[in-house]
Amino acid sequence: QVTLVESGGGSVQAGGSLRLSCVASGWMSVRNCMGWFRQAPGKDREGVAFIDTQTGKTDYADSVKARFTISQDGAKNTVHLQMNSLEPEDTGTYYCVEEHRKCYGISMKSYEFVSWGQGTQVAVSS
């Protein structure tokens, strides 16, 4: 059982920045896929960014490439999502996810992740 606790959401104007963090506790395997999904009101959840904790390989949705950066700390139980040049379309609830497996790309589905955080709100105004 892995518990994920997110922090760092908030409200910003377009063009601003936010940094989300997710701390994982509990049993972690040698290799994990961690990352973020988001869900905007009335829309399906979409994968935003993933990181393979063993290789450090990252994957991003096209809509956030060059604006968002996912990273992990040395202990590999914390991941961060640095979000720059935020747009109103980035508004939504952001969920941290974790699974005991390698990442295979941004097309990974929500049902492939067993562990989910409680979600943190991001609101970007124009």
PDB file of C-alpha atoms in Angstrom:
ATOM      1  CA  GLN A   1       0.000   0.000   0.000  1.00  0.00           C
ATOM      2  CA  VAL A   2       1.387   3.357  -1.080  1.00  0.00           C
ATOM      3  CA  THR A   3       0.042   6.662   0.202  1.00  0.00           C
ATOM      4  CA  LEU A   4       0.498   9.756  -1.934  1.00  0.00           C
ATOM      5  CA  VAL A   5       0.182  13.265  -0.522  1.00  0.00           C
ATOM      6  CA  GLU A   6       0.141  16.224  -2.896  1.00  0.00           C
ATOM      7  CA  SER A   7       0.784  19.872  -2.210  1.00  0.00           C
ATOM      8  CA  GLY A   8       1.347  23.080  -4.098  1.00  0.00           C
ATOM      9  CA  GLY A   9      -1.871  23.800  -5.930  1.00  0.00           C
ATOM     10  CA  GLY A  10      -3.394  27.257  -6.037  1.00  0.00           C
ATOM     11  CA  SER A  11      -4.682  30.092  -8.176  1.00  0.00           C
ATOM     12  CA  VAL A  12      -2.558  32.085 -10.574  1.00  0.00           C
ATOM     13  CA  GLN A  13      -2.972  34.330 -13.549  1.00  0.00           C
ATOM     14  CA  ALA A  14      -2.122  33.163 -17.030  1.00  0.00           C
ATOM     15  CA  GLY A  15       1.615  33.162 -17.568  1.00  0.00           C
ATOM     16  CA  GLY A  16       2.306  32.384 -13.931  1.00  0.00           C
ATOM     17  CA  SER A  17       3.938  29.355 -12.347  1.00  0.00           C
ATOM     18  CA  LEU A  18       3.109  26.726  -9.754  1.00  0.00           C
ATOM     19  CA  ARG A  19       5.067  23.800  -8.366  1.00  0.00           C
ATOM     20  CA  LEU A  20       3.258  20.657  -7.299  1.00  0.00           C
ATOM     21  CA  SER A  21       4.861  18.084  -5.044  1.00  0.00           C
ATOM     22  CA  CYS A  22       3.903  14.517  -4.211  1.00  0.00           C
ATOM     23  CA  VAL A  23       5.373  12.502  -1.364  1.00  0.00           C
ATOM     24  CA  ALA A  24       4.974   8.744  -1.453  1.00  0.00           C
ATOM     25  CA  SER A  25       5.049   6.633   1.666  1.00  0.00           C
ATOM     26  CA  GLY A  26       4.704   2.910   2.175  1.00  0.00           C
ATOM     27  CA  TRP A  27       6.280   0.088   0.242  1.00  0.00           C
ATOM     28  CA  MET A  28       8.001   1.171  -2.961  1.00  0.00           C
ATOM     29  CA  SER A  29       9.562  -1.221  -5.424  1.00  0.00           C
ATOM     30  CA  VAL A  30      12.971  -0.688  -7.007  1.00  0.00           C
ATOM     31  CA  ARG A  31      11.263   0.645 -10.117  1.00  0.00           C
ATOM     32  CA  ASN A  32       8.107   2.720 -10.108  1.00  0.00           C
ATOM     33  CA  CYS A  33       6.200   4.870 -12.525  1.00  0.00           C
ATOM     34  CA  MET A  34       5.074   8.103 -10.897  1.00  0.00           C
ATOM     35  CA  GLY A  35       3.395  11.096 -12.369  1.00  0.00           C
ATOM     36  CA  TRP A  36       0.376  13.304 -12.681  1.00  0.00           C
ATOM     37  CA  PHE A  37      -3.067  13.149 -14.165  1.00  0.00           C
ATOM     38  CA  ARG A  38      -5.381  16.107 -14.325  1.00  0.00           C
ATOM     39  CA  GLN A  39      -9.105  16.495 -14.741  1.00  0.00           C
ATOM     40  CA  ALA A  40     -10.804  19.652 -15.895  1.00  0.00           C
ATOM     41  CA  PRO A  41     -14.495  20.226 -15.154  1.00  0.00           C
ATOM     42  CA  GLY A  42     -16.603  18.189 -17.533  1.00  0.00           C
ATOM     43  CA  LYS A  43     -13.619  16.457 -19.115  1.00  0.00           C
ATOM     44  CA  ASP A  44     -11.941  13.079 -18.789  1.00  0.00           C
ATOM     45  CA  ARG A  45      -8.768  12.598 -16.822  1.00  0.00           C
ATOM     46  CA  GLU A  46      -5.640  12.968 -18.898  1.00  0.00           C
ATOM     47  CA  GLY A  47      -2.049  12.048 -18.281  1.00  0.00           C
ATOM     48  CA  VAL A  48       0.130  15.123 -17.900  1.00  0.00           C
ATOM     49  CA  ALA A  49       3.616  13.827 -17.101  1.00  0.00           C
ATOM     50  CA  PHE A  50       5.263  10.613 -15.907  1.00  0.00           C
ATOM     51  CA  ILE A  51       8.707   9.716 -14.633  1.00  0.00           C
ATOM     52  CA  ASP A  52      10.355   6.316 -14.350  1.00  0.00           C
ATOM     53  CA  THR A  53      11.991   6.380 -10.928  1.00  0.00           C
ATOM     54  CA  GLN A  54      14.732   3.975 -11.942  1.00  0.00           C
ATOM     55  CA  THR A  55      15.828   5.480 -15.243  1.00  0.00           C
ATOM     56  CA  GLY A  56      14.621   9.057 -14.800  1.00  0.00           C
ATOM     57  CA  LYS A  57      12.966   8.916 -18.210  1.00  0.00           C
ATOM     58  CA  THR A  58      10.124  11.408 -18.528  1.00  0.00           C
ATOM     59  CA  ASP A  59       7.065  11.653 -20.729  1.00  0.00           C
ATOM     60  CA  TYR A  60       4.794  14.630 -21.287  1.00  0.00           C
ATOM     61  CA  ALA A  61       1.470  15.380 -22.871  1.00  0.00           C
ATOM     62  CA  ASP A  62       1.911  17.487 -25.994  1.00  0.00           C
ATOM     63  CA  SER A  63      -0.140  20.270 -24.417  1.00  0.00           C
ATOM     64  CA  VAL A  64       2.405  20.791 -21.616  1.00  0.00           C
ATOM     65  CA  LYS A  65       5.727  20.067 -23.299  1.00  0.00           C
ATOM     66  CA  ALA A  66       8.271  22.867 -22.855  1.00  0.00           C
ATOM     67  CA  ARG A  67       6.129  24.377 -20.082  1.00  0.00           C
ATOM     68  CA  PHE A  68       6.003  21.632 -17.433  1.00  0.00           C
ATOM     69  CA  THR A  69       8.885  19.689 -15.917  1.00  0.00           C
ATOM     70  CA  ILE A  70       8.552  16.560 -13.808  1.00  0.00           C
ATOM     71  CA  SER A  71      11.417  15.624 -11.522  1.00  0.00           C
ATOM     72  CA  GLN A  72      12.180  13.409  -8.561  1.00  0.00           C
ATOM     73  CA  ASP A  73      14.323  13.928  -5.497  1.00  0.00           C
ATOM     74  CA  GLY A  74      17.302  11.812  -4.487  1.00  0.00           C
ATOM     75  CA  ALA A  75      15.247   9.512  -2.305  1.00  0.00           C
ATOM     76  CA  LYS A  76      12.947   8.850  -5.273  1.00  0.00           C
ATOM     77  CA  ASN A  77       9.870   8.953  -3.114  1.00  0.00           C
ATOM     78  CA  THR A  78       8.990  12.546  -4.003  1.00  0.00           C
ATOM     79  CA  VAL A  79       8.129  13.905  -7.404  1.00  0.00           C
ATOM     80  CA  HIS A  80       7.605  17.501  -8.398  1.00  0.00           C
ATOM     81  CA  LEU A  81       5.774  19.099 -11.278  1.00  0.00           C
ATOM     82  CA  GLN A  82       7.062  22.535 -12.149  1.00  0.00           C
ATOM     83  CA  MET A  83       4.424  24.306 -14.204  1.00  0.00           C
ATOM     84  CA  ASN A  84       5.429  27.460 -16.047  1.00  0.00           C
ATOM     85  CA  SER A  85       3.618  29.686 -18.528  1.00  0.00           C
ATOM     86  CA  LEU A  86       0.317  28.436 -17.170  1.00  0.00           C
ATOM     87  CA  GLU A  87      -2.750  28.800 -19.352  1.00  0.00           C
ATOM     88  CA  PRO A  88      -6.458  28.822 -18.429  1.00  0.00           C
ATOM     89  CA  GLU A  89      -6.672  25.418 -20.128  1.00  0.00           C
ATOM     90  CA  ASP A  90      -4.403  24.030 -17.405  1.00  0.00           C
ATOM     91  CA  THR A  91      -7.140  24.557 -14.827  1.00  0.00           C
ATOM     92  CA  GLY A  92      -8.278  21.395 -13.083  1.00  0.00           C
ATOM     93  CA  THR A  93      -7.630  18.928 -10.323  1.00  0.00           C
ATOM     94  CA  TYR A  94      -4.169  17.396 -10.454  1.00  0.00           C
ATOM     95  CA  TYR A  95      -3.673  13.889  -9.108  1.00  0.00           C
ATOM     96  CA  CYS A  96      -0.384  12.237  -8.249  1.00  0.00           C
ATOM     97  CA  VAL A  97      -0.179   8.576  -9.263  1.00  0.00           C
ATOM     98  CA  GLU A  98       2.179   5.688  -8.666  1.00  0.00           C
ATOM     99  CA  GLU A  99       2.499   2.135  -9.885  1.00  0.00           C
ATOM    100  CA  HIS A 100       5.114  -0.559  -9.247  1.00  0.00           C
ATOM    101  CA  ARG A 101       6.223  -0.863 -12.865  1.00  0.00           C
ATOM    102  CA  LYS A 102       8.146   0.919 -15.579  1.00  0.00           C
ATOM    103  CA  CYS A 103       6.512   3.769 -17.414  1.00  0.00           C
ATOM    104  CA  TYR A 104       5.833   3.147 -21.098  1.00  0.00           C
ATOM    105  CA  GLY A 105       4.740   6.542 -22.254  1.00  0.00           C
ATOM    106  CA  ILE A 106       2.252   9.351 -21.873  1.00  0.00           C
ATOM    107  CA  SER A 107      -0.485   7.108 -23.243  1.00  0.00           C
ATOM    108  CA  MET A 108      -0.635   5.191 -19.946  1.00  0.00           C
ATOM    109  CA  LYS A 109      -4.222   4.963 -18.744  1.00  0.00           C
ATOM    110  CA  SER A 110      -5.625   5.965 -15.384  1.00  0.00           C
ATOM    111  CA  TYR A 111      -6.716   2.399 -14.629  1.00  0.00           C
ATOM    112  CA  GLU A 112      -3.090   1.268 -14.837  1.00  0.00           C
ATOM    113  CA  PHE A 113      -2.283   3.154 -11.650  1.00  0.00           C
ATOM    114  CA  VAL A 114      -3.409   1.681  -8.340  1.00  0.00           C
ATOM    115  CA  SER A 115      -2.174   4.448  -6.042  1.00  0.00           C
ATOM    116  CA  TRP A 116      -3.713   7.941  -6.276  1.00  0.00           C
ATOM    117  CA  GLY A 117      -3.352  11.081  -4.254  1.00  0.00           C
ATOM    118  CA  GLN A 118      -6.309  13.085  -3.032  1.00  0.00           C
ATOM    119  CA  GLY A 119      -5.894  15.719  -5.735  1.00  0.00           C
ATOM    120  CA  THR A 120      -4.865  19.351  -5.614  1.00  0.00           C
ATOM    121  CA  GLN A 121      -6.641  22.219  -7.332  1.00  0.00           C
ATOM    122  CA  VAL A 122      -5.012  24.417  -9.939  1.00  0.00           C
ATOM    123  CA  ALA A 123      -6.895  27.452 -11.207  1.00  0.00           C
ATOM    124  CA  VAL A 124      -5.493  29.683 -13.930  1.00  0.00           C
ATOM    125  CA  SER A 125      -7.321  32.881 -14.747  1.00  0.00           C
ATOM    126  CA  SER A 126      -6.994  34.836 -17.967  1.00  0.00           C
TER     127      SER A 126
END
